[in-house]
Amino acid sequence: MSRDRLLVIGGDAAGMSAAAQARRLRPDDLDITVLEQGPDVSYSACGIPYWVGDVVTDRDRLIARTPHEFAAQDIDVRMHTRAEAIDLVAGTVSTSAGDVLGYDRLVVATGGRPTRPPIPGLDAVGVHGVHRLGDGADIRAGIAAGAERAVVLGGGYIGLEMAEVLHARGLAVTVVLADPLPMAQLDPDMGERVCSAMGAMGIDVHPGEPVREVETDADGVVRAVRTDDGSYETDLVVLGLGMGPEVTLARESGLQLGPTGAVEVDRSQRCTGHPEVFAAGDCSQTYSRITGEAVHIALGTHANKQGRVAGSVIGGRPARFAGVLGTAVTKVGETEIGLTGLSSVAAERAGYDARAEVVEGTTRAGYYPGAEEITVKLISERGSGLLLGAQIVGGPGSGKRIDVFATAIWAGLTAEELAGSDLSYAPPFSPTYDPVLVAARVSSRIEQG
């Protein structure tokens, strides 16, 4: 009896999660082959900034598992092998190695593509992405070669994290972004707090300045970034302009794309019209847990879960992806930032009669050493009190509080229900009423003594 064949395109979070889960559920009757166009699999792209900053000193610590370790699970990982074409009718994939591989089940996990707008000079020597381990190695090499100034383009997660680590390594850092404020996912009042914190660190922030050109010297090496408002001299440029879905292969094969531009899938990660083909991770479309609308949010947490769902279904165990809130946390210097659910603008756009409350507090009892300021913004539906979103900006100990809000929104709680919940308290960890509960109480307008 012939064995089923699972072919996976892409060897990072979603692809390897799918392969590993399918192998766990079908240890004996499934051939698994993974095609990875690069030199690494199962690596943490999220850890690259911290390797650049020497917070993590060993590159290999960013690699969860090697091809050799996957081989021990009878998963054949073919490195430096690009999938060139998918024939959905024949059930085959042509590779850069000249092979044509057949499949019974296919997982498309081609990941994301860093946004690179058509700016003159963006391909110059000294301009670096933060997508693969090789990008981190190149930035480290630039620092080792004596770079003293860096310009970071973009003010999202990667932009903030790279600005922090480059500043910590002693470079003069300028952040240039087209958006009015860093962390455009936040409401403006919260983004202002992030911008102020960056300035207080000594990072030079220039919001509202689209880049017009990356200027180079006679040898084609970057020397400055020019906007309409000025030119900023630099020794290296780091791109943090966001991530879109990498769907070239999927589109050319005839797989259906959704309104977000990512591959359209159902709740089990099956591609529309092709039940034997799955897509997962940054290349695939998902949906908002709150509104039900199609969204594309490139986060490793989603990619791993979606890959596991696909692997479970392929392995014979029913599974469904439960949607996303877009929960995320990051930091710049000592300032932590957390967000989940809808912003005020997004809530109104979705048709909610939304209200927002902002509370100020401390991360610990005010008298306890190390108490830091924290600002919490809670968005809820007027009348019902249904929780829709939350944002946090504050000192150490602030950011992970966003997970309480995420859990409450996931469970469909109201502000009043959250305000009555039983959270822990001790002076080293929070005030008697944690800022999470205070925000919920204010939002629900419960009078408490």
XYZ file of C-alpha atoms in Angstrom:
449
model
C 0.000 0.000 0.000
C 1.477 3.360 -1.024
C 2.102 6.024 1.589
C 0.513 9.444 1.402
C 2.824 12.301 0.440
C 2.862 15.632 2.254
C 4.840 18.399 0.585
C 5.494 21.628 2.477
C 6.729 24.811 0.802
C 8.511 26.948 3.387
C 10.613 25.821 6.330
C 9.910 28.303 9.075
C 7.140 28.726 11.664
C 3.994 27.655 9.813
C 5.584 25.100 7.495
C 7.592 23.263 10.119
C 4.716 23.376 12.630
C 2.515 21.700 10.022
C 5.141 19.087 9.203
C 5.900 18.287 12.842
C 2.230 18.011 13.841
C 1.397 15.800 10.866
C 4.302 13.540 11.778
C 3.163 13.282 15.409
C -0.291 12.183 14.299
C 0.877 9.947 11.462
C 4.211 8.484 12.519
C 4.256 5.576 10.064
C 2.210 6.169 6.909
C 3.127 9.650 5.677
C 6.090 10.798 3.620
C 6.946 14.411 4.482
C 9.167 16.639 2.362
C 9.865 20.302 3.101
C 11.281 22.732 0.535
C 13.191 25.688 1.979
C 14.792 28.192 -0.371
C 17.163 29.607 2.258
C 19.944 28.264 4.486
C 17.954 28.000 7.752
C 14.739 26.438 9.050
C 12.729 27.001 12.218
C 14.496 30.205 13.185
C 13.188 33.134 15.199
C 12.980 36.203 12.982
C 11.611 38.021 16.045
C 14.933 37.424 17.772
C 17.073 39.044 15.056
C 17.030 42.547 16.608
C 18.254 41.135 19.908
C 21.068 39.259 18.193
C 22.037 42.493 16.440
C 22.016 44.191 19.838
C 24.152 41.467 21.455
C 21.373 40.703 23.923
C 21.559 37.247 22.330
C 25.197 36.608 21.478
C 24.923 33.208 19.772
C 23.157 33.149 16.390
C 22.376 29.458 16.719
C 20.228 30.093 19.775
C 17.672 31.621 17.392
C 17.273 28.260 15.634
C 14.657 26.037 17.251
C 15.497 22.862 15.309
C 17.915 21.950 12.557
C 17.341 19.896 9.388
C 19.251 17.072 11.087
C 16.809 17.089 14.002
C 13.864 17.024 11.616
C 15.483 14.156 9.729
C 15.419 12.202 12.989
C 11.628 12.546 12.819
C 11.642 11.238 9.248
C 10.974 14.705 7.816
C 13.043 15.342 4.687
C 14.070 19.025 4.655
C 15.648 20.144 1.383
C 17.614 23.329 1.941
C 18.423 25.891 -0.753
C 15.561 24.455 -2.802
C 12.967 26.831 -4.165
C 9.492 25.817 -5.300
C 9.245 27.255 -8.814
C 5.724 26.213 -9.839
C 2.676 24.370 -8.509
C 0.521 22.307 -10.873
C -2.771 22.011 -9.016
C -4.267 19.657 -11.619
C -1.366 17.212 -11.709
C -0.626 17.574 -7.990
C 3.042 18.384 -8.509
C 5.600 21.035 -7.562
C 8.606 21.895 -9.731
C 11.749 22.893 -7.841
C 14.901 24.886 -8.489
C 16.829 21.603 -8.275
C 15.086 20.389 -11.416
C 12.806 17.920 -9.624
C 9.080 17.529 -10.090
C 7.611 16.290 -6.800
C 4.162 14.796 -6.466
C 1.945 15.352 -3.446
C -1.301 14.144 -1.940
C -1.394 17.050 0.499
C 0.365 20.384 0.009
C 1.065 23.125 2.556
C 1.933 26.548 1.178
C 3.865 28.415 3.865
C 5.824 30.940 1.829
C 5.697 33.527 4.595
C 5.785 37.266 4.239
C 7.539 39.716 1.976
C 9.075 42.829 3.579
C 7.552 46.000 2.185
C 10.000 47.766 -0.132
C 8.453 50.833 -1.780
C 9.937 52.166 -5.044
C 12.371 54.557 -3.381
C 15.550 55.395 -5.335
C 18.604 53.890 -3.647
C 16.720 51.391 -1.493
C 18.867 48.595 -2.933
C 22.146 50.377 -2.130
C 25.013 48.800 -0.221
C 24.373 49.410 3.466
C 20.561 49.125 3.310
C 19.365 46.126 5.315
C 16.111 44.291 5.952
C 15.376 42.396 9.154
C 13.800 39.268 7.733
C 16.340 36.464 7.707
C 19.321 35.516 9.844
C 21.602 36.684 7.037
C 20.136 40.179 7.425
C 21.141 40.199 11.066
C 24.642 39.045 10.170
C 24.964 41.868 7.639
C 23.887 44.525 10.151
C 26.279 43.144 12.750
C 29.043 43.261 10.165
C 28.248 46.906 9.424
C 28.519 47.765 13.104
C 31.761 45.836 13.437
C 33.137 47.758 10.449
C 32.702 51.019 12.350
C 29.208 52.306 11.590
C 28.429 55.235 13.873
C 25.068 56.421 12.535
C 21.938 54.506 11.610
C 18.642 55.512 10.063
C 15.682 53.218 10.721
C 12.828 53.496 8.237
C 9.483 52.728 9.851
C 8.033 52.929 13.334
C 6.357 49.552 13.796
C 7.551 46.617 15.894
C 10.759 46.019 13.964
C 11.489 49.722 13.636
C 11.232 50.278 17.382
C 13.189 47.178 18.301
C 15.984 47.946 15.851
C 16.154 51.573 17.007
C 16.523 50.351 20.580
C 19.292 47.831 19.958
C 21.288 50.094 17.631
C 21.075 52.894 20.189
C 22.183 50.463 22.909
C 25.213 49.558 20.790
C 26.283 53.176 20.716
C 25.090 54.320 17.296
C 23.386 57.657 16.756
C 19.902 56.539 15.676
C 17.374 58.439 13.585
C 13.916 56.995 12.956
C 12.138 58.271 9.852
C 8.542 57.293 9.182
C 5.723 58.358 6.896
C 3.049 57.822 9.566
C 2.173 60.682 11.915
C 3.465 58.695 14.907
C 5.360 55.499 15.738
C 3.244 52.383 16.317
C 0.446 53.360 13.944
C -1.621 50.460 15.341
C -2.121 52.556 18.489
C -4.515 55.444 18.932
C -2.702 58.782 18.508
C -2.712 59.657 22.218
C -0.906 56.398 22.997
C 1.441 56.752 20.018
C 2.440 60.185 21.357
C 3.627 58.525 24.550
C 5.815 56.127 22.566
C 7.252 58.980 20.502
C 8.067 60.982 23.643
C 9.755 57.976 25.239
C 11.957 57.464 22.188
C 12.977 61.120 22.203
C 13.789 60.946 25.907
C 16.141 58.036 25.157
C 18.064 60.134 22.657
C 16.573 58.582 19.535
C 15.862 61.240 16.892
C 12.316 60.620 15.619
C 10.965 62.232 12.422
C 7.307 61.265 11.899
C 5.289 62.365 8.910
C 8.302 62.352 6.595
C 8.022 59.931 3.669
C 11.451 58.981 2.333
C 12.169 60.332 -1.134
C 15.626 58.889 -1.742
C 18.423 56.899 -0.180
C 21.506 58.860 -1.216
C 24.742 57.052 -2.031
C 28.369 57.918 -2.609
C 30.346 57.321 -5.814
C 30.763 53.622 -4.894
C 27.018 53.071 -4.419
C 27.273 52.928 -0.625
C 24.533 54.564 1.432
C 25.440 57.942 2.901
C 22.119 59.662 3.711
C 18.331 59.401 3.694
C 16.452 62.315 2.148
C 12.892 63.433 2.880
C 11.088 66.638 1.927
C 12.179 68.101 5.255
C 15.855 67.260 5.228
C 18.700 64.846 4.647
C 19.916 62.554 7.422
C 23.486 61.319 7.139
C 24.004 57.672 7.970
C 26.366 54.729 7.701
C 23.623 52.142 7.457
C 19.876 52.007 6.855
C 17.556 49.458 8.444
C 14.138 48.750 6.943
C 11.164 48.289 9.226
C 8.412 49.142 6.763
C 6.081 46.261 7.473
C 5.320 42.894 5.950
C 2.923 41.771 3.246
C 2.027 38.224 2.185
C 4.426 36.407 -0.158
C 1.912 35.029 -2.644
C 3.692 35.069 -6.013
C 3.842 31.278 -6.235
C 0.271 30.851 -4.986
C -1.129 33.442 -7.398
C 0.711 32.016 -10.394
C -0.556 28.527 -9.567
C -4.174 29.681 -9.515
C -4.860 29.596 -5.780
C -7.498 32.140 -4.800
C -6.405 35.267 -2.973
C -8.676 37.063 -0.540
C -9.469 40.767 -0.166
C -6.336 41.286 1.923
C -4.131 39.999 -0.896
C -3.214 36.861 1.050
C -4.205 33.288 0.198
C -7.859 32.657 1.019
C -8.395 29.718 3.381
C -11.197 28.278 5.466
C -11.069 27.743 9.220
C -9.093 24.522 8.772
C -6.500 26.371 6.625
C -7.670 24.660 3.408
C -7.324 26.773 0.283
C -10.585 27.772 -1.413
C -11.527 25.241 -4.106
C -8.567 22.952 -3.368
C -9.225 20.821 -0.269
C -5.911 18.986 -0.647
C -3.950 22.265 -0.487
C -3.446 24.222 2.726
C -1.909 27.646 3.388
C -0.672 28.898 6.744
C 1.377 31.696 8.242
C 2.136 35.128 6.831
C 1.094 34.151 3.291
C -2.446 33.282 4.363
C -5.494 35.337 5.183
C -7.251 35.008 8.513
C -10.151 36.714 10.246
C -10.835 38.991 13.199
C -12.201 37.228 16.252
C -14.218 40.387 17.010
C -15.683 41.470 13.679
C -15.354 38.286 11.619
C -13.798 40.314 8.806
C -10.864 39.084 6.739
C -7.523 40.401 7.988
C -3.835 39.866 7.374
C -1.627 40.210 10.449
C 1.922 38.891 10.196
C 2.832 37.522 13.615
C 4.745 34.380 14.526
C 2.129 33.379 17.095
C -0.505 33.107 14.378
C 1.839 31.307 11.978
C 2.681 28.562 14.456
C -0.970 28.000 15.381
C -2.142 27.971 11.763
C 0.580 25.506 10.826
C -0.454 23.257 13.682
C -4.090 23.395 12.539
C -3.100 22.386 9.007
C -0.863 19.599 10.325
C -3.642 18.317 12.575
C -6.145 18.123 9.722
C -3.598 16.390 7.487
C -2.855 14.019 10.357
C -6.529 13.078 10.651
C -7.495 15.153 13.678
C -10.201 17.817 13.114
C -9.006 21.326 13.922
C -10.052 24.897 13.238
C -8.198 28.164 13.570
C -10.078 30.393 15.972
C -9.225 33.809 14.525
C -7.039 36.611 15.807
C -7.186 39.710 17.956
C -3.841 41.052 16.793
C -2.405 40.892 20.300
C 1.203 42.046 20.383
C 3.799 43.408 22.760
C 7.111 45.157 22.202
C 9.444 47.621 23.885
C 11.775 50.484 23.149
C 14.250 51.134 25.909
C 12.392 50.874 29.209
C 9.023 51.646 27.625
C 6.775 48.643 27.026
C 3.897 48.679 24.555
C 1.012 46.237 24.354
C -2.116 46.158 22.218
C -4.979 43.834 21.464
C -8.271 43.960 19.608
C -9.605 47.070 17.911
C -8.307 50.606 18.174
C -10.827 53.414 18.582
C -10.715 54.151 14.858
C -11.023 50.478 13.889
C -13.952 49.986 16.256
C -15.837 52.905 14.758
C -15.005 51.723 11.237
C -16.466 48.320 12.138
C -19.743 49.960 13.107
C -19.460 49.917 16.883
C -20.629 52.798 19.046
C -17.308 52.724 20.843
C -16.089 54.544 23.916
C -12.552 54.763 25.218
C -11.270 55.362 28.728
C -7.677 56.138 29.697
C -6.310 55.545 33.179
C -2.904 56.268 34.675
C -1.397 54.094 37.350
C 1.704 52.282 38.540
C 2.990 48.786 37.886
C 3.530 48.120 41.596
C 2.221 49.566 44.820
C 3.218 53.230 44.698
C 5.351 52.921 47.843
C 7.193 49.821 46.615
C 10.643 50.376 45.035
C 10.616 50.097 41.261
C 7.016 51.208 40.748
C 6.742 52.494 37.163
C 4.127 54.604 35.436
C 1.605 52.796 33.241
C -1.113 54.144 30.960
C -4.013 51.883 30.012
C -6.577 52.645 27.319
C -9.657 50.446 27.138
C -12.105 50.471 24.220
C -15.605 49.085 24.735
C -19.041 49.189 23.172
C -21.262 51.893 24.593
C -24.323 50.444 26.280
C -23.371 46.756 26.335
C -19.899 47.335 27.779
C -18.511 44.621 25.491
C -14.711 44.822 25.448
C -13.321 45.598 21.996
C -9.678 46.539 22.430
C -6.955 47.708 24.786
C -3.617 49.485 24.610
C -0.870 49.825 27.211
C 2.221 52.040 27.336
C 4.387 52.108 30.435
C 7.555 51.148 32.240
C 8.898 47.663 32.975
C 6.120 45.349 34.063
C 3.473 47.027 31.905
C 3.420 45.209 28.580
C 2.348 41.682 29.442
C -0.720 42.988 31.242
C -2.198 43.206 27.747
C -2.707 39.436 27.918
C -5.397 39.884 30.583
C -7.335 42.139 28.218
C -6.742 39.747 25.323
C -8.141 36.854 27.348
C -11.164 38.898 28.387
C -11.897 40.008 24.822
C -11.395 36.441 23.560
C -13.970 35.235 26.075
C -16.459 37.956 25.152
C -16.448 39.660 28.561
C -17.873 43.073 29.299
C -16.001 45.789 31.173
C -18.169 45.124 34.225
C -17.371 41.417 34.183
C -13.638 42.106 33.908
C -13.821 44.695 36.691
C -15.176 42.015 39.021
C -12.598 39.388 38.124
C -10.160 37.981 40.669
C -6.660 39.173 39.762
C -3.644 38.673 41.998
C -2.169 41.366 44.238
C 1.019 41.895 46.193
C 2.970 45.178 46.462
C 5.922 43.977 44.323
C 3.541 43.178 41.452
C 0.674 45.666 41.428
C -1.360 48.184 43.401
C -4.348 46.800 45.296
C -6.462 47.551 42.258
C -4.382 46.637 39.242
C -4.502 49.194 36.394
C -6.291 46.514 34.344
C -9.140 46.437 36.859
C -9.178 50.204 37.274
C -9.580 50.676 33.530
C -12.389 48.114 33.432
C -14.089 49.708 36.435
C -13.905 53.197 34.953
C -15.173 51.899 31.619
C -18.138 50.189 33.285
C -18.745 53.132 35.600
C -19.032 50.847 38.631
C -18.791 52.767 41.882
C -16.427 50.950 44.224
C -15.131 52.045 47.590
